[in-house]
PDB file of C-alpha atoms in Angstrom:
ATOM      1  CA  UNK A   1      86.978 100.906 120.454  1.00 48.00           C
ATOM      2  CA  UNK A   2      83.821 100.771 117.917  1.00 63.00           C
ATOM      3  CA  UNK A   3      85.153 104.012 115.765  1.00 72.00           C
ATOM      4  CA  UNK A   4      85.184 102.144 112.546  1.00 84.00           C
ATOM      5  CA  UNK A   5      89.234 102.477 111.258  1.00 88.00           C
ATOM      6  CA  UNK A   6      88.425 105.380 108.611  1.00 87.00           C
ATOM      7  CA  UNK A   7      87.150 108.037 111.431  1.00 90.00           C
ATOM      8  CA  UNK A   8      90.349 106.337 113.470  1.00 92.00           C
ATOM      9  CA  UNK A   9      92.815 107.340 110.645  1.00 93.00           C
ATOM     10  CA  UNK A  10      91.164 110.773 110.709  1.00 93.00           C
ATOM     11  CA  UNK A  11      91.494 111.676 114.352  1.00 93.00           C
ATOM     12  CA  UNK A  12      95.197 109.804 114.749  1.00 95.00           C
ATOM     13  CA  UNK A  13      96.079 111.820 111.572  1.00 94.00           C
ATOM     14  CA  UNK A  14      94.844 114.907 112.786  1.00 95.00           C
ATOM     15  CA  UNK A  15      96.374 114.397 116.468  1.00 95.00           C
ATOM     16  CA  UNK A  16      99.556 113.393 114.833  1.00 95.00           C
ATOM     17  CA  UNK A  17      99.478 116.977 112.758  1.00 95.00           C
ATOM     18  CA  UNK A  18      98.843 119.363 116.224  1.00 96.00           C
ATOM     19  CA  UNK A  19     102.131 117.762 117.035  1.00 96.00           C
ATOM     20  CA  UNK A  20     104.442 120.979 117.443  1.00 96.00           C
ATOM     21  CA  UNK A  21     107.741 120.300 115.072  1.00 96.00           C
ATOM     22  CA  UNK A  22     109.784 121.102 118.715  1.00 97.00           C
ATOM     23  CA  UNK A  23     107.801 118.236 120.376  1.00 97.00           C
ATOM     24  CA  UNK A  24     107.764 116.073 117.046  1.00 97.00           C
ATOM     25  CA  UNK A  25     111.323 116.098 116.810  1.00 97.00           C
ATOM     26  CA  UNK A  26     111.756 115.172 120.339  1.00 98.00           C
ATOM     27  CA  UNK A  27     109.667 112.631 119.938  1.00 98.00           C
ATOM     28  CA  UNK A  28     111.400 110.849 116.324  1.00 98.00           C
ATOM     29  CA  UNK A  29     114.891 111.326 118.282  1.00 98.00           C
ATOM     30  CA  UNK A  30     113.869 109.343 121.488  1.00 98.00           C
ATOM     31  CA  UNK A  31     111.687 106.676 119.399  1.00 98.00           C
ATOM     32  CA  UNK A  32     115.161 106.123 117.465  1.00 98.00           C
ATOM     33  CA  UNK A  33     117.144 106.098 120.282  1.00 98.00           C
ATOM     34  CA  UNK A  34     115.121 103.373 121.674  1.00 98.00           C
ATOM     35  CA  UNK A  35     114.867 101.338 118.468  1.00 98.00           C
ATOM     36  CA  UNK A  36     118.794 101.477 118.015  1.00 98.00           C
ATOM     37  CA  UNK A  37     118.994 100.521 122.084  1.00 98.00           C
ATOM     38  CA  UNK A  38     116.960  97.499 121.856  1.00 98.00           C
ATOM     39  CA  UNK A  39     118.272  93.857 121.385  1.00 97.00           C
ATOM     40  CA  UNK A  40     115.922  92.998 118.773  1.00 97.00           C
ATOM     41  CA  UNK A  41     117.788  95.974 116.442  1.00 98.00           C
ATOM     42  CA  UNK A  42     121.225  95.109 117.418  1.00 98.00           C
ATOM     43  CA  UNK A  43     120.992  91.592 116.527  1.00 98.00           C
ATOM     44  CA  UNK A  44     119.809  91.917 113.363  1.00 98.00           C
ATOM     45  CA  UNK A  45     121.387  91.552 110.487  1.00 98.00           C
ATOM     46  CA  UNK A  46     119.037  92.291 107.925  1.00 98.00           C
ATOM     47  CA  UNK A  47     116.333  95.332 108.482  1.00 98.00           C
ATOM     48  CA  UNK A  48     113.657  96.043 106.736  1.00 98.00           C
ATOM     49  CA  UNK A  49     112.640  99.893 107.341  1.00 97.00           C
ATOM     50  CA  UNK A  50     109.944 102.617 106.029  1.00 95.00           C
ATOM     51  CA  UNK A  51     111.590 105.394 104.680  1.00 94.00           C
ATOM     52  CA  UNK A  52     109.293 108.458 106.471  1.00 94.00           C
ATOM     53  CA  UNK A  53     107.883 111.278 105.531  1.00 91.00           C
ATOM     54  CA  UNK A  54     107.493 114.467 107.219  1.00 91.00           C
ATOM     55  CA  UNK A  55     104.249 113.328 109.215  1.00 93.00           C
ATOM     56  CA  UNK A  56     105.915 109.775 110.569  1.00 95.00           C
ATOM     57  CA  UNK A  57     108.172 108.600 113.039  1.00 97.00           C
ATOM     58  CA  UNK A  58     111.314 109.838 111.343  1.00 97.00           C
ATOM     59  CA  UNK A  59     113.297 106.451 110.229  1.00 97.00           C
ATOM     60  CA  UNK A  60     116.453 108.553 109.165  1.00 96.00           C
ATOM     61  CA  UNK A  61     118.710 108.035 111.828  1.00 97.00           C
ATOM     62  CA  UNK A  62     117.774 104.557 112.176  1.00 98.00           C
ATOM     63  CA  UNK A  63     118.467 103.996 108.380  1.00 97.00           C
ATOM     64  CA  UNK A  64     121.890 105.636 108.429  1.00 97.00           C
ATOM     65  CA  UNK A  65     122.758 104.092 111.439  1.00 98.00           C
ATOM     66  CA  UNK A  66     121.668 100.580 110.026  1.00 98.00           C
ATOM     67  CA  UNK A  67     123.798 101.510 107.293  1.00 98.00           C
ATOM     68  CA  UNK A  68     126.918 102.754 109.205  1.00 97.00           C
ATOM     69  CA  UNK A  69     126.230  99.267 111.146  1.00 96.00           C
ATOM     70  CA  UNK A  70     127.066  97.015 107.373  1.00 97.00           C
ATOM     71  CA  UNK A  71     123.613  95.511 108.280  1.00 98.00           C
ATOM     72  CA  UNK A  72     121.649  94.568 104.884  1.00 98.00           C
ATOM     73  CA  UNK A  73     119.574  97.680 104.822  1.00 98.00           C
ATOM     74  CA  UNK A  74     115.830  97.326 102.832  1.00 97.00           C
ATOM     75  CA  UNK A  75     113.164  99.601 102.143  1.00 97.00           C
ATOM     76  CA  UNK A  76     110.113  99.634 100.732  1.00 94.00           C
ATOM     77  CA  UNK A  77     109.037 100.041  96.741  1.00 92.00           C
ATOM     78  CA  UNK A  78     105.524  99.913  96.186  1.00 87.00           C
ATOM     79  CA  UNK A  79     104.936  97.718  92.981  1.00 85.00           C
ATOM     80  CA  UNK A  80     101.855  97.034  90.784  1.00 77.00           C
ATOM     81  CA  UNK A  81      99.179  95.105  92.056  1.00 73.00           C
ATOM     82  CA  UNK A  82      99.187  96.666  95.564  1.00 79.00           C
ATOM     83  CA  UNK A  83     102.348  94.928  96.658  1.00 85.00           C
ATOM     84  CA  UNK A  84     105.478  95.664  98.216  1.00 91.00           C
ATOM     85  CA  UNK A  85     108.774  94.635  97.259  1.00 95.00           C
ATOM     86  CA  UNK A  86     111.563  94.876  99.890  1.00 97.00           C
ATOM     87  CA  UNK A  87     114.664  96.347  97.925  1.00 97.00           C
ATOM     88  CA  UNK A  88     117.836  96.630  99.352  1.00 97.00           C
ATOM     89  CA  UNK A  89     119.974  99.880  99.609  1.00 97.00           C
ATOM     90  CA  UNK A  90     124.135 100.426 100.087  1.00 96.00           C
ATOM     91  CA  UNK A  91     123.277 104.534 100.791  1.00 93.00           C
ATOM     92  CA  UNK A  92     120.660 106.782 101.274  1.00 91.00           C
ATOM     93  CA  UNK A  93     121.302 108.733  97.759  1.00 90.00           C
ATOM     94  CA  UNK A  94     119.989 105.419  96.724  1.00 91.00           C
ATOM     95  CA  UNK A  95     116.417 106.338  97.695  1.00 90.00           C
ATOM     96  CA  UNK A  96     115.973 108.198  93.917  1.00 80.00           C
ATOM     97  CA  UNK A  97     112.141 109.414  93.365  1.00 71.00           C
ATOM     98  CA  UNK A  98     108.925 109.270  95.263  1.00 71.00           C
ATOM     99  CA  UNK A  99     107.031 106.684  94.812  1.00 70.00           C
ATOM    100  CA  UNK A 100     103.254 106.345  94.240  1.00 65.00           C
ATOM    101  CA  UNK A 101     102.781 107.979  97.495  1.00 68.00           C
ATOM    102  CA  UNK A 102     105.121 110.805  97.441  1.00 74.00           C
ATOM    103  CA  UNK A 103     107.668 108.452  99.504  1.00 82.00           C
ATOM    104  CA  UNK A 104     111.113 108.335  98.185  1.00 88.00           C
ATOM    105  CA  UNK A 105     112.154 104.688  97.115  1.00 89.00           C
ATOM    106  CA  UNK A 106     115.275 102.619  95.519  1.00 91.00           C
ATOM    107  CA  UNK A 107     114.840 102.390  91.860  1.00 89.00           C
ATOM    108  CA  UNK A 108     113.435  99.232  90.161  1.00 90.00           C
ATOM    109  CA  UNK A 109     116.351  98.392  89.728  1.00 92.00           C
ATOM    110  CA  UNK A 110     117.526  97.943  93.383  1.00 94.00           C
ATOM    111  CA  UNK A 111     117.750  94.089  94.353  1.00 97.00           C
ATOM    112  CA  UNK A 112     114.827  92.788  95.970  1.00 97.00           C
ATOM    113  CA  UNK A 113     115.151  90.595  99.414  1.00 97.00           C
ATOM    114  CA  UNK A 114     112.902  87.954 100.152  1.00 96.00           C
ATOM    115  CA  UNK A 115     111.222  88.625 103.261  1.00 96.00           C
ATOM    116  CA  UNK A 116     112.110  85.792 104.648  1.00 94.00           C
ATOM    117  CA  UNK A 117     115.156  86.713 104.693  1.00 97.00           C
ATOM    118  CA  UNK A 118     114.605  89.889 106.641  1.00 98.00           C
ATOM    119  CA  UNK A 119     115.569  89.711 110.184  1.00 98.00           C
ATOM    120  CA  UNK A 120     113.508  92.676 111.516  1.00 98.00           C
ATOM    121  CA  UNK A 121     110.763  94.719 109.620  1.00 98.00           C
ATOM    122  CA  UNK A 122     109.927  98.452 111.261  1.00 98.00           C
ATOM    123  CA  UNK A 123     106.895  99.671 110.300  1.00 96.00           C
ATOM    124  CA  UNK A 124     104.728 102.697 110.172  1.00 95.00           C
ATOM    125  CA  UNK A 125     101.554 103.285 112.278  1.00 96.00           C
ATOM    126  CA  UNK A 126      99.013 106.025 113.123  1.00 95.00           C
ATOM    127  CA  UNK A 127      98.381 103.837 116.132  1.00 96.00           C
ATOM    128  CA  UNK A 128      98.857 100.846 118.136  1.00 96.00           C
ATOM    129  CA  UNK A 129      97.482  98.602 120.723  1.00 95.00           C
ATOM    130  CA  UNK A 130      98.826  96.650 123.270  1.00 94.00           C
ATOM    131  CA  UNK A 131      98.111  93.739 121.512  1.00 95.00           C
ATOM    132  CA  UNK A 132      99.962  94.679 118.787  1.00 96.00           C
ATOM    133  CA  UNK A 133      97.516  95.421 116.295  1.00 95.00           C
ATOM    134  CA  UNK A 134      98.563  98.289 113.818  1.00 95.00           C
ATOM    135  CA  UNK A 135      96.488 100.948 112.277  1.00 94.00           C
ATOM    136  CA  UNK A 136      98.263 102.044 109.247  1.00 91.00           C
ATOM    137  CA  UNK A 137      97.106 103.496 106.349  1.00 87.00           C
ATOM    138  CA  UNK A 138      94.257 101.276 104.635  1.00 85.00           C
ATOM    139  CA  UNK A 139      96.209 100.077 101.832  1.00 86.00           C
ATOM    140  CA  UNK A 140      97.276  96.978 103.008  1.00 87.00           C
ATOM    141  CA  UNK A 141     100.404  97.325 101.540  1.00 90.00           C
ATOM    142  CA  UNK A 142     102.122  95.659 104.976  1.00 92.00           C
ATOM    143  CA  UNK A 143      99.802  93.282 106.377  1.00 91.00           C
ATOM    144  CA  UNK A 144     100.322  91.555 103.074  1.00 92.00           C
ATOM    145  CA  UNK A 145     103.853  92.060 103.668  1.00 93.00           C
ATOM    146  CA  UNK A 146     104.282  91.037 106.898  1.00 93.00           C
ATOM    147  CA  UNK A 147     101.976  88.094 106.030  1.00 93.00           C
ATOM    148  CA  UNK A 148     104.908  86.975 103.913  1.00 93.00           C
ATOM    149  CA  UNK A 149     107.546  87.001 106.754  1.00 95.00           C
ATOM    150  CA  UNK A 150     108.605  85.336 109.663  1.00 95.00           C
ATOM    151  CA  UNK A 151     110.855  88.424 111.071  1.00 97.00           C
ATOM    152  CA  UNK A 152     110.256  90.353 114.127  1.00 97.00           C
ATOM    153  CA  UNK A 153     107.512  92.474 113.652  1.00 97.00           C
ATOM    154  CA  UNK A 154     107.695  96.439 115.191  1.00 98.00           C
ATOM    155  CA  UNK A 155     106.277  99.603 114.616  1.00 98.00           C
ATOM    156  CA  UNK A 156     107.668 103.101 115.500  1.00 98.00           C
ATOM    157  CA  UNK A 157     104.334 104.877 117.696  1.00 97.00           C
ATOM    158  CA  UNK A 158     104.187 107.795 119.531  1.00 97.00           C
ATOM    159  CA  UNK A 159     103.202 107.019 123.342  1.00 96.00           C
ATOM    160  CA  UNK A 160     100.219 109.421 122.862  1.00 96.00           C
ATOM    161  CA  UNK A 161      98.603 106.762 119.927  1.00 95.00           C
ATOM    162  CA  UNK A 162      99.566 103.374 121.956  1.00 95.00           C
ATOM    163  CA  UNK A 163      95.885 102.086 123.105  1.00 93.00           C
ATOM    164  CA  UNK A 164      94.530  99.115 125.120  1.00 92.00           C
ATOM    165  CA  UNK A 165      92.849  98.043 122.033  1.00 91.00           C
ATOM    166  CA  UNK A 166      92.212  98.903 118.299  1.00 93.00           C
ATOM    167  CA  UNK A 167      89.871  97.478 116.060  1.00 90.00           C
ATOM    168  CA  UNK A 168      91.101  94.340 113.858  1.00 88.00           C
ATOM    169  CA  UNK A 169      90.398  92.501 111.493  1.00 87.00           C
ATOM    170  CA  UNK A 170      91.412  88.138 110.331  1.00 86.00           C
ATOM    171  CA  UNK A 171      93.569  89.876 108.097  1.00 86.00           C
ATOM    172  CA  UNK A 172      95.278  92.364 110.475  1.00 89.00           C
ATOM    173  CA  UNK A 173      99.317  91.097 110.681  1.00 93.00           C
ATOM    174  CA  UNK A 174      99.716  92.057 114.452  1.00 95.00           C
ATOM    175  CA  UNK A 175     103.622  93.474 115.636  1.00 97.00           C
ATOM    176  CA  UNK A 176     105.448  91.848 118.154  1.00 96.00           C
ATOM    177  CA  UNK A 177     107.199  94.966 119.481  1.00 97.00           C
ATOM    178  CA  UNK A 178     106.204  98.583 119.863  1.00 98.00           C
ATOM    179  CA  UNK A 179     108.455 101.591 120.072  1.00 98.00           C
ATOM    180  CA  UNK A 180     107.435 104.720 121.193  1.00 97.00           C
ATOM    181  CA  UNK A 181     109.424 108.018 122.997  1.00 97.00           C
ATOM    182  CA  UNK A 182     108.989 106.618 126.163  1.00 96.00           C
ATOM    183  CA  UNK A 183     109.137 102.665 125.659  1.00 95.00           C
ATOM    184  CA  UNK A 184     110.014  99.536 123.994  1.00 95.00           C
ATOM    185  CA  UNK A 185     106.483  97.366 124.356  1.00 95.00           C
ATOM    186  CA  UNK A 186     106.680  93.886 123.958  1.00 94.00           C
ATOM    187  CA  UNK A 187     103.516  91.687 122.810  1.00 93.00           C
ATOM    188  CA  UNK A 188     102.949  89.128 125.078  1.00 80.00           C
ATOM    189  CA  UNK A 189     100.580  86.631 123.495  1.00 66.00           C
ATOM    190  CA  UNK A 190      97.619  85.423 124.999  1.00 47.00           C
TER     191      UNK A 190
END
């Protein structure tokens, strides 16, 4: 692919908004299904999740699930300095404001969990690869993240934006699993 990742964003985000809500929601309730389904899910004990917004793979049935599970439960709070902090919630009435970007988060007040202490970390993507390289948003916020972890790596995709190949970057944390309506991928490395 030689669409530099800005026009990419564009045309995923655009794709991902002629999405009827019908077909969305079928989509978010299969993508969860196969998330709570997998192995890698079940056996963790702590998860570190996106709470989503009304574009993204919804996350809420995972989350409550998680929850329901007693499994330490973290989402993201986006901090100063273009980081993000992995705070862990009891509830979901814990999740108190929107953030910087109109995403609900814990308050500051919410203990943070080092990420190496996270088990598995489900992230957000406009797209993926087979490779497991991520388009997300251009912030950075979870390469630098995932940088910081040894977890297993996934992000929630829907089987229409899961490519042969992306463009990437030496800075680009890939995922080692990708979930989508119709699939659980795993990265093989080469």
């Amino acid at each position: 692919m030689r669409e530099p990742k800005s026009a990419l964003r564009a045309r995923f985000r655009q794709e991902r908004s002629a999405v009827s809500p019908v077909e969305k929601q079928r989509i978010d309730e299969a993508v969860a299904a196969n998330v709570l389904q997998s192995g890698v899910y079940r056996a963790a004990k702590t998860v570190f999740l996106y709470v989503s917004t009304a574009a993204e793979i919804d996350t809420s049935r995972i989350l409550a699930d998680a929850l329901r599970q007693g499994k330490t439960v973290c989402v993201p709070r986006c901090e100063a300095a273009r980081e993000m902090t992995a705070r862990r919630i009891r509830t979901q009435e814990e999740l108190c404001g929107a953030g910087a970007f109109g995403i609900l988060e814990p308050s500051p007040d919410a203990p943070i969990v080092s990420p190496d202490q996270i088990d598995l970390i489900l992230a957000p993507a406009l797209a993926c690869d087979r490779r497991g390289v991520r388009l997300g948003y251009g912030g950075g916020y979870y390469d630098r993240f995932l940088h910081r972890s040894n977890a297993f790596r996934a992000a929630l995709c829907a089987e229409s934006r899961l490519l042969e190949a992306l463009p990437a970057e030496p800075h680009d944390e890939r995922v080692q699993y990708i979930f989508t309506e119709r699939q659980v991928w795993q990265v093989h490395e080469t």
